[in-house]
Tab-separated table of C-alpha atoms and ligand atoms in Angstrom:
chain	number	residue	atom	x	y	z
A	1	UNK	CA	-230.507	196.287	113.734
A	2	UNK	CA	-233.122	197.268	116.108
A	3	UNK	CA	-235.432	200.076	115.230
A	4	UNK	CA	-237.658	201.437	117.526
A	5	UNK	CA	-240.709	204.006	116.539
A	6	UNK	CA	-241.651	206.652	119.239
A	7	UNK	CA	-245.288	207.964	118.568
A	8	UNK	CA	-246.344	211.350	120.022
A	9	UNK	CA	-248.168	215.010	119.258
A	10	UNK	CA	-245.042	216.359	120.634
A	11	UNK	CA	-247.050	219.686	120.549
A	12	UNK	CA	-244.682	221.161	121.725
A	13	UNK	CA	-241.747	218.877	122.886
A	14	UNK	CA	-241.025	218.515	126.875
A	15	UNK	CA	-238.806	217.406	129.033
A	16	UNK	CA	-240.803	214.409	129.435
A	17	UNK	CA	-240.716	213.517	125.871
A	18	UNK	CA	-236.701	214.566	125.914
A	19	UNK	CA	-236.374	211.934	129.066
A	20	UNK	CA	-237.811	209.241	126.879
A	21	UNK	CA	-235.847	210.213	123.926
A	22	UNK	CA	-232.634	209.933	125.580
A	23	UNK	CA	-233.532	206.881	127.361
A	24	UNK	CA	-234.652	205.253	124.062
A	25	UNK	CA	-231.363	206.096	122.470
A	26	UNK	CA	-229.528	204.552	124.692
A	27	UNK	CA	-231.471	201.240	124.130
A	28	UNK	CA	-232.225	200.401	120.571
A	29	UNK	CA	-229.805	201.158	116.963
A	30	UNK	CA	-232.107	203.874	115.455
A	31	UNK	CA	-234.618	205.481	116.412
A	32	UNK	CA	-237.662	207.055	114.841
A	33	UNK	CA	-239.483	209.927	116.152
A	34	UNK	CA	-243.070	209.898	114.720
A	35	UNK	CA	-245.051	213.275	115.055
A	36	UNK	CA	-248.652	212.385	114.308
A	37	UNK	CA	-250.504	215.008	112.360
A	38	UNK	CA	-254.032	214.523	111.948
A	39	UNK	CA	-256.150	216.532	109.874
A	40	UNK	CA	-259.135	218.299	111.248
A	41	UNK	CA	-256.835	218.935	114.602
A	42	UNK	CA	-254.801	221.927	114.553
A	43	UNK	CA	-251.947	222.132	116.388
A	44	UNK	CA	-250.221	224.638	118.028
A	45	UNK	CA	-247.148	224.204	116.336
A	46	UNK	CA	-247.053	222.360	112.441
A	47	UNK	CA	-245.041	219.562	111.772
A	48	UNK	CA	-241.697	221.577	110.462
A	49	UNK	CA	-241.202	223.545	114.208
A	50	UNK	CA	-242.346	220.591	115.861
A	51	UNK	CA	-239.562	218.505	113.692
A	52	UNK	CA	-237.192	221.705	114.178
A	53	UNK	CA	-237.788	221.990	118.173
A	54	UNK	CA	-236.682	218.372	118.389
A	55	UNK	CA	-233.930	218.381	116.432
A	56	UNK	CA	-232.771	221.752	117.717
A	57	UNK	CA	-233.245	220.476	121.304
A	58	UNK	CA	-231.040	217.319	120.719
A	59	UNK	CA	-228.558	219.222	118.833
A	60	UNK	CA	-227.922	221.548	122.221
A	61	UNK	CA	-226.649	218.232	124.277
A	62	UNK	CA	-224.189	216.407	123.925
A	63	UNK	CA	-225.687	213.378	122.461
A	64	UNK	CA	-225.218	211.358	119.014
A	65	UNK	CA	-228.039	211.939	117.260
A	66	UNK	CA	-226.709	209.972	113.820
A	67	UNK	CA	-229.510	207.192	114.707
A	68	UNK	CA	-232.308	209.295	114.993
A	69	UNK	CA	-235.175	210.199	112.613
A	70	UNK	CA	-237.915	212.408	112.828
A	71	UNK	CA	-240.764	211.481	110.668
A	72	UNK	CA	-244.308	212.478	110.231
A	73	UNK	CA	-247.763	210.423	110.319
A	74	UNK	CA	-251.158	210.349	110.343
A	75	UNK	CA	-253.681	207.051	110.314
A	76	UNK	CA	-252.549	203.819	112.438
A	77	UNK	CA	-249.117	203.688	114.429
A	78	UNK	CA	-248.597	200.352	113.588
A	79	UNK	CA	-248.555	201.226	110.074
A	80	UNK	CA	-246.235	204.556	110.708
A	81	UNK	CA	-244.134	201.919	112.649
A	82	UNK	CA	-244.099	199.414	110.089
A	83	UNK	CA	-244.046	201.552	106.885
A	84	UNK	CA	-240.638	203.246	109.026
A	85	UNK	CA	-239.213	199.455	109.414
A	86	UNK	CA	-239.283	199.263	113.338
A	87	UNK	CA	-240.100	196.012	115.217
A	88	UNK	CA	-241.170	198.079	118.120
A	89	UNK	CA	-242.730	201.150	120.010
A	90	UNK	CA	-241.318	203.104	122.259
A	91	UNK	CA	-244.240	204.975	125.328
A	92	UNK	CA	-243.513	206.692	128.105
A	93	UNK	CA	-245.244	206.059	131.357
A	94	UNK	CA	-246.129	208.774	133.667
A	95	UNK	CA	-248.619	207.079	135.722
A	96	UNK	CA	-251.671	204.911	136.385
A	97	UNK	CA	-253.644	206.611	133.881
A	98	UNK	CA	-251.423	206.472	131.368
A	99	UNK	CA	-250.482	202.761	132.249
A	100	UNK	CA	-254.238	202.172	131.754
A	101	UNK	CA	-254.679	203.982	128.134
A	102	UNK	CA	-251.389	202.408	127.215
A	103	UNK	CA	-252.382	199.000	128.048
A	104	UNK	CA	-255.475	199.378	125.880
A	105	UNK	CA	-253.306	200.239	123.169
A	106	UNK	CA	-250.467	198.132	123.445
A	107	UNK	CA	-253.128	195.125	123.771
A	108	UNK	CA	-254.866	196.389	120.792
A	109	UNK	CA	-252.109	197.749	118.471
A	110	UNK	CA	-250.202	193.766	119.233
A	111	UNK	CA	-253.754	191.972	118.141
A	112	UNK	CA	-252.997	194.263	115.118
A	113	UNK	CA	-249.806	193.523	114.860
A	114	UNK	CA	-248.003	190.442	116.718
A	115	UNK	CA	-244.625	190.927	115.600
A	116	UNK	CA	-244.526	194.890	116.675
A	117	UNK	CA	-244.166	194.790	120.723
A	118	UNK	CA	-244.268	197.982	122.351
A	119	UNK	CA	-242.044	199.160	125.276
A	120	UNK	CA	-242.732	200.853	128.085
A	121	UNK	CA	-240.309	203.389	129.969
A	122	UNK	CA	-240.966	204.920	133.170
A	123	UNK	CA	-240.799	209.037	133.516
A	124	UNK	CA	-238.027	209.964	135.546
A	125	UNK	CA	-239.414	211.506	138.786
A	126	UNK	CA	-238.289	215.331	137.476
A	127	UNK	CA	-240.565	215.415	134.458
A	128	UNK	CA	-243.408	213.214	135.655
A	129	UNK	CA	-246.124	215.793	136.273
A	130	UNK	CA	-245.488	217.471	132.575
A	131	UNK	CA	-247.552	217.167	129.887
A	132	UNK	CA	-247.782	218.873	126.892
A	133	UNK	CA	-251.412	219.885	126.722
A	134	UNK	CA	-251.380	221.794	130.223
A	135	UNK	CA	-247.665	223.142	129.054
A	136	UNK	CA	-250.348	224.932	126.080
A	137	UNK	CA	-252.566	226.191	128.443
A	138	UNK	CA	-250.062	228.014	131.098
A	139	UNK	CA	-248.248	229.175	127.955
A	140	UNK	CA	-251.198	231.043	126.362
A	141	UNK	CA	-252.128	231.963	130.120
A	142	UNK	CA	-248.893	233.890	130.129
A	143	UNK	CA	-247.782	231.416	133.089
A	144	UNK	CA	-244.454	230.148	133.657
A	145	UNK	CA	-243.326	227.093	131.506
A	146	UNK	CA	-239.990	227.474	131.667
A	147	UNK	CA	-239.140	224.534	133.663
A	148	UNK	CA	-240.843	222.115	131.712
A	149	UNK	CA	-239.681	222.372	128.251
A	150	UNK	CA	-236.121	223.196	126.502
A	151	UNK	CA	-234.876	225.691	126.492
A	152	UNK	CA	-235.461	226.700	122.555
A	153	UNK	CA	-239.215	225.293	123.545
A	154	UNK	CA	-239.638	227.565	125.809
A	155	UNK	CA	-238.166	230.404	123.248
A	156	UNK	CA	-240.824	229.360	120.371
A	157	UNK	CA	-243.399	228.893	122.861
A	158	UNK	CA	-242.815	232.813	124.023
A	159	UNK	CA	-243.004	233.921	120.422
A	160	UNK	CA	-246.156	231.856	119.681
A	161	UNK	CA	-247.875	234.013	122.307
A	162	UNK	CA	-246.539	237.639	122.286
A	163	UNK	CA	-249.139	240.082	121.348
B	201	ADP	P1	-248.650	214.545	125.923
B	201	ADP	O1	-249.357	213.386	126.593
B	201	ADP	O2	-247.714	215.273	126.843
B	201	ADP	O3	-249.551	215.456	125.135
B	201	ADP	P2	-247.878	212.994	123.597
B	201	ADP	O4	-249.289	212.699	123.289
B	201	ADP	O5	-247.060	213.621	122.541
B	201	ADP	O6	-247.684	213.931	124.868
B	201	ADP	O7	-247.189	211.683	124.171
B	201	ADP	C1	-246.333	210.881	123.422
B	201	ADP	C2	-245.679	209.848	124.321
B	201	ADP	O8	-244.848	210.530	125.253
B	201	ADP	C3	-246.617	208.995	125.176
B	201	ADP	O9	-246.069	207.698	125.274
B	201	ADP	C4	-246.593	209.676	126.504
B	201	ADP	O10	-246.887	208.777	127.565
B	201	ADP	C5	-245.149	210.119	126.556
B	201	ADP	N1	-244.957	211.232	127.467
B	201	ADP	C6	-245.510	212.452	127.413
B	201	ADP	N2	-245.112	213.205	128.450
B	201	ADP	C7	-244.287	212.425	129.194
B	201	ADP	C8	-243.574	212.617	130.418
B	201	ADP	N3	-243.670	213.744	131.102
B	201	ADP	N4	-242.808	211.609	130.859
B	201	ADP	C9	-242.750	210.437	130.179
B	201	ADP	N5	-243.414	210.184	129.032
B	201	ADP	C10	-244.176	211.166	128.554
């Protein structure tokens, strides 16, 4: 059985994260959603309604979800990834920037660890501009986010920053 480990802040979820979610699924037998929380950085959103938003965003389509975990980690991926029994990582690849970073890591994280290969899926062209740190700032600019996250994102996201 092939189990894959997805690394991310997820802070909050996207539609870019969703994209590679759904693409994942439909590659490997189980997957495992790793939400890294690291102390000394607060997020906006703690690991239970970043675990909820995911689940609660996967629940809305009409997708099995029986081979998907969400976990959470902090120190190295490759431990996360191991310690969660996958024999690979799952990135998403928005562009050359990322391609760069990811290489760096990929390169370093398989010196680390030979037998844990990481794999690389492109962004659909729809969610290839979104991130989730600029989601943040338009959402506690008031701006509109809508488009970029689901729909129950969007929902927490307007609650976070009512006043
Ligand atoms: P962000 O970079 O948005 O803050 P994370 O740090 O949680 O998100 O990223 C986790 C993983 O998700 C990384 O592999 C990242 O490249 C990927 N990812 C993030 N946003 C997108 C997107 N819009 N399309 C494809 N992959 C994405």
């Amino acid at each position: 059985m092939k189990t894959a480990f997805y690394p991310g802040s997820f802070d909050p979820l996207t539609n870019g994260h969703m994209d590679i979610i759904l693409k994942a699924l439909r590659l490997v037998d189980h997957l495992v959603v790793g939400i890294g929380v690291h102390p000394g950085k607060a997020p906006l959103f703690s690991f239970e309604e970043r675990r909820d938003l995911i689940a609660d965003a996967l629940d809305a389509l009409p997708v099995a979800t029986d081979h998907l975990t969400i976990v959470a980690f902090d120190g190295l991926t490759i431990e996360a990834a191991r310690a969660n029994g996958a024999s690979c990582m799952i990135r998403g690849l928005r562009d050359s920037t990322d391609l760069n970073y990811e290489m760096q890591l990929a390169g370093m994280n398989g010196t680390m660890d030979a037998e844990l290969d990481t794999i690389f899926l492109p962004a659909s062209p729809e969610v290839r501009p979104i991130t989730a740190t600029i989601v943040r700032q338009i959402a506690s600019m008031g701006g509109p986010f809508k488009a970029f996250v689901p729909d129950n994102v969007a929902h927490a996201l307007s609650q976070k920053f009512q006043s």
